[in-house]
XYZ file of C-alpha atoms in Angstrom:
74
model
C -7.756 1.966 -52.751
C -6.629 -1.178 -50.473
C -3.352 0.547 -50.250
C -4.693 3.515 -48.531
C -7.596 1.917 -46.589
C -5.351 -0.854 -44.748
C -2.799 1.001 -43.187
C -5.411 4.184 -42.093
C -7.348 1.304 -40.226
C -4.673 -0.695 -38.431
C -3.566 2.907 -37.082
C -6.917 3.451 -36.171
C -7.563 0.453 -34.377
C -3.757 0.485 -33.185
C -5.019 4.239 -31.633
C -8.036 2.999 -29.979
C -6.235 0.097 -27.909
C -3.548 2.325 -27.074
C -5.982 4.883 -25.712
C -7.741 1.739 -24.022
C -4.877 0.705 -22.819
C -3.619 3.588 -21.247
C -7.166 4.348 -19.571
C -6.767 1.098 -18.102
C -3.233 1.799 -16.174
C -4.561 5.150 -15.364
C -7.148 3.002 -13.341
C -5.042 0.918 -12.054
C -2.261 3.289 -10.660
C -5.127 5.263 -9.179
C -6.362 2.059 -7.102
C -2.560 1.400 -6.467
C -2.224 5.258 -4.949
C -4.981 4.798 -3.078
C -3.785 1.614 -1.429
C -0.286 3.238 -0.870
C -1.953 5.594 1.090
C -3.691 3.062 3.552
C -0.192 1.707 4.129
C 1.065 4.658 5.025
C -1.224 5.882 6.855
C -1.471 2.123 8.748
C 2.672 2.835 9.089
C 2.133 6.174 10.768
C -0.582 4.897 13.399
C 1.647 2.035 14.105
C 4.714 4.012 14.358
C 2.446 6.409 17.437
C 1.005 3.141 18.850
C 3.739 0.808 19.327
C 5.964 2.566 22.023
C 3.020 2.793 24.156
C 1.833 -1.064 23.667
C 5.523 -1.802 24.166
C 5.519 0.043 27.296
C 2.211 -1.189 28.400
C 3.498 -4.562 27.959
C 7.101 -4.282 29.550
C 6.010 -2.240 32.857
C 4.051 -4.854 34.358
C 6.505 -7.457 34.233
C 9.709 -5.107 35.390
C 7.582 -4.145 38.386
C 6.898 -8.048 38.825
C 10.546 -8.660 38.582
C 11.594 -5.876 40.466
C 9.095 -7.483 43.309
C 9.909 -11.307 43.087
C 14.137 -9.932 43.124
C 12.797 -7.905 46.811
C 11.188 -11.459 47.288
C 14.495 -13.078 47.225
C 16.913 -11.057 48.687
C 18.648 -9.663 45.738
């Protein structure tokens, strides 16, 4: 009776962490796709935003070059 009993139990136990288990990751990736999507989409906006902060930032001080060089004589 042991014989039988033991083993059908440790599989049954083994089955119900296993299933535990794997519920668990199936959270976790979930919460991991979700953040990989808030990257990327963070990436994207980035990618469209910094030209035009670049550009915002470089203009003023070519035109302020390009004025103190008329300044100077060269």
């Amino acid at each position: 009776m042991e014989f039988v009993i033991g083993p059908v139990l440790g599989l049954l136990l083994g089955m119900k962490f296993t299933d535990y288990k794997s519920k668990e990751l199936e959270a976790r990736v979930k919460r991991l796709e979700g953040s990989v999507e808030l990257v990327t989409t963070s990436a994207t906006t980035m990618e469209a935003e910094m030209p035009k902060k670049m550009l915002a930032t470089i203009v003023p001080i070519a035109q302020a070059v390009k004025k103190l060089n008329e300044q100077v004589g060269l």
